[in-house]
Structure formats: structure tokens, C-alpha cells
């Protein structure tokens, strides 16, 4: 996603492949062949959206999903998928969402606004390997 720290890896015969700096694959490659790692940067990025997985942990309460949905609506964020589970033993809710977001600034603003809702324990991006 634009805004992520990235590096390039010079492949054999396929040009340069781009990876997040914390990508496990590129970290392994850098250990074996550091001379093939190059600095790269984001160029001008058209206004696009990117799918991002986020996780919200909260103390469960009536209206929690509605309140999170209202923040998403106010930020004009499209939701691609949502999964909410309640744990009756500790009275918590775990929400996993896939959203479309234009970049890291918008993601940070969204997570900050959600974290200000009542009973929120944690909001974060759920990074996948790669």
C-alpha cells in the first residue's frame, strides 16, 4: 500500500520486484544477496483504494457494530468483509474487517477514530506475510 516502507530486489531476468521492508522473503534474500537489494520509493500515486485487513478488540456492548459502522460511514470507507465474534467468558468482541482505504494516512485516521469509541481495547492493521 502506498506509504509502506519498500525496497526493490533485482531478480534474474524479470526486473525489479518490490517488497515491504519487513517482508520475510526480502529479509531472507537480503541476508544471502545484499547487493541485489536496492532503494526504491513510491512515485505519484493515483487516487485508488487498497484492500486492508483491520482488527478491532473491544468489551462487548449493545451498539458496538453500529458505532464502528458509523465511523466507517463518516470516513467514507467501503467495507468488503466483516466478521464479528463475541466471547461470553470475558465479555469481549473481536471484529475482523476488510476495508478499502486510499493510503496509510487514511488508515491511521480511521484506526484513531475507532479507538476513541467507548469500550475499545485495540485497533490495528492485520498484516499478512509478504
C-alpha positions as MATLAB code, in Angstrom:
seq = 'XXXXXXXXXXXXXXXXXXXXXXXXXXXXXXXXXXXXXXXXXXXXXXXXXXXXXXXXXXXXXXXXXXXXXXXXXXXXXXXXXXXXXXXXXXXXXXXXXXXXXXXXXXXXXXXXXXXXXXXXXXXXXXXXXX';
ca = [
       0.000    0.000    0.000;
       1.364    3.472   -0.760;
       3.108    4.762    2.324;
       4.515    1.371    3.341;
       8.318    1.330    3.545;
       9.508   -0.612    0.482;
      12.692   -1.965   -1.112;
      13.490   -3.427   -4.509;
      15.066   -6.781   -5.263;
      16.860   -7.213   -8.600;
      15.587  -10.530   -9.965;
      17.267  -12.712  -12.562;
      15.628  -11.856  -15.880;
      12.407  -10.322  -14.511;
      13.440   -6.834  -13.494;
      12.923   -5.490  -10.003;
      10.358   -6.898   -7.596;
       9.015   -4.604   -4.874;
       8.570   -5.777   -1.283;
       7.688   -4.201    2.051;
      10.887   -3.645    4.033;
       9.635   -6.032    6.725;
       8.701   -8.789    4.241;
      10.136  -12.128    5.412;
      11.052  -13.112    1.835;
      13.082   -9.978    1.140;
      14.784  -10.177    4.544;
      15.990  -13.689    3.661;
      17.124  -12.554    0.210;
      18.962   -9.570    1.707;
      20.862  -11.911    4.017;
      22.012  -14.076    1.110;
      22.448  -11.462   -1.634;
      22.550   -7.942   -0.160;
      23.975   -6.498   -3.378;
      20.656   -7.225   -5.131;
      18.624   -5.069   -2.722;
      18.070   -1.504   -3.951;
      16.369    1.563   -2.546;
      13.052    2.412   -4.212;
      10.327    4.924   -3.461;
       6.709    5.444   -4.273;
       6.069    7.574   -7.338;
       2.973    9.713   -7.805;
       0.066    7.501   -6.872;
      -3.344    7.963   -8.475;
      -6.279    8.074   -6.087;
      -7.014    4.395   -5.673;
      -8.149    2.258   -2.813;
      -6.429   -0.812   -1.480;
      -7.891   -3.714    0.490;
      -6.643   -3.735    4.078;
      -7.499   -6.089    6.927;
      -8.081   -4.497   10.327;
      -8.817   -5.984   13.740;
     -10.847   -4.359   16.498;
     -10.980   -5.777   20.032;
     -13.491   -4.301   22.448;
     -15.510   -5.010   25.529;
     -18.788   -6.167   24.054;
     -21.761   -3.846   24.306;
     -25.001   -3.099   22.555;
     -24.446   -0.796   19.573;
     -20.734   -1.571   19.119;
     -21.084   -2.674   15.488;
     -23.359    0.294   14.775;
     -20.819    2.740   16.211;
     -17.934    1.232   14.231;
     -20.104    1.310   11.092;
     -20.873    4.989   11.706;
     -17.157    5.838   11.841;
     -16.629    3.927    8.578;
     -19.526    5.826    7.008;
     -18.222    9.202    8.225;
     -14.760    8.421    6.794;
     -16.331    7.183    3.522;
     -14.673    3.785    3.867;
     -16.097    0.866    1.916;
     -16.310   -2.470    3.750;
     -15.548   -5.589    1.722;
     -15.951   -8.142    4.530;
     -16.713   -8.223    8.237;
     -16.640  -10.962   10.869;
     -17.641  -10.287   14.470;
     -17.312  -12.781   17.315;
     -18.350  -12.329   20.929;
     -16.660  -14.124   23.796;
     -19.147  -14.520   26.647;
     -16.435  -15.660   29.085;
     -14.607  -12.320   29.151;
     -17.356  -10.194   27.571;
     -15.184   -9.125   24.622;
     -15.844   -8.796   20.922;
     -13.354   -9.402   18.127;
     -14.119   -7.730   14.816;
     -12.149   -8.527   11.662;
     -12.837   -6.271    8.687;
     -11.506   -5.979    5.166;
     -11.871   -2.391    4.030;
     -10.879   -0.315    1.017;
      -8.564    2.524    2.002;
      -6.666    5.112   -0.074;
      -3.438    5.033    1.963;
      -1.697    4.913    5.317;
      -2.794    8.399    6.388;
      -6.454    7.462    5.979;
      -5.854    4.147    7.748;
      -4.198    5.862   10.718;
      -7.022    8.392   10.957;
      -9.650    5.626   10.797;
      -7.975    3.467   13.460;
      -7.594    6.535   15.684;
     -11.281    7.420   15.388;
     -12.397    3.858   16.086;
     -10.076    3.660   19.116;
     -11.882    6.677   20.617;
     -15.201    4.809   20.733;
     -16.347    3.541   24.152;
     -15.066    0.117   25.256;
     -12.432   -0.246   22.503;
      -9.379   -2.213   23.679;
      -7.316   -2.317   20.482;
      -7.478   -1.316   16.820;
      -4.776   -2.366   14.378;
      -3.927   -3.322   10.841;
      -3.763   -7.083   10.458;
      -0.643   -7.552    8.339;
      -0.325  -10.641    6.230;
       3.098  -12.093    5.413;
       4.726  -10.940    2.178;
];
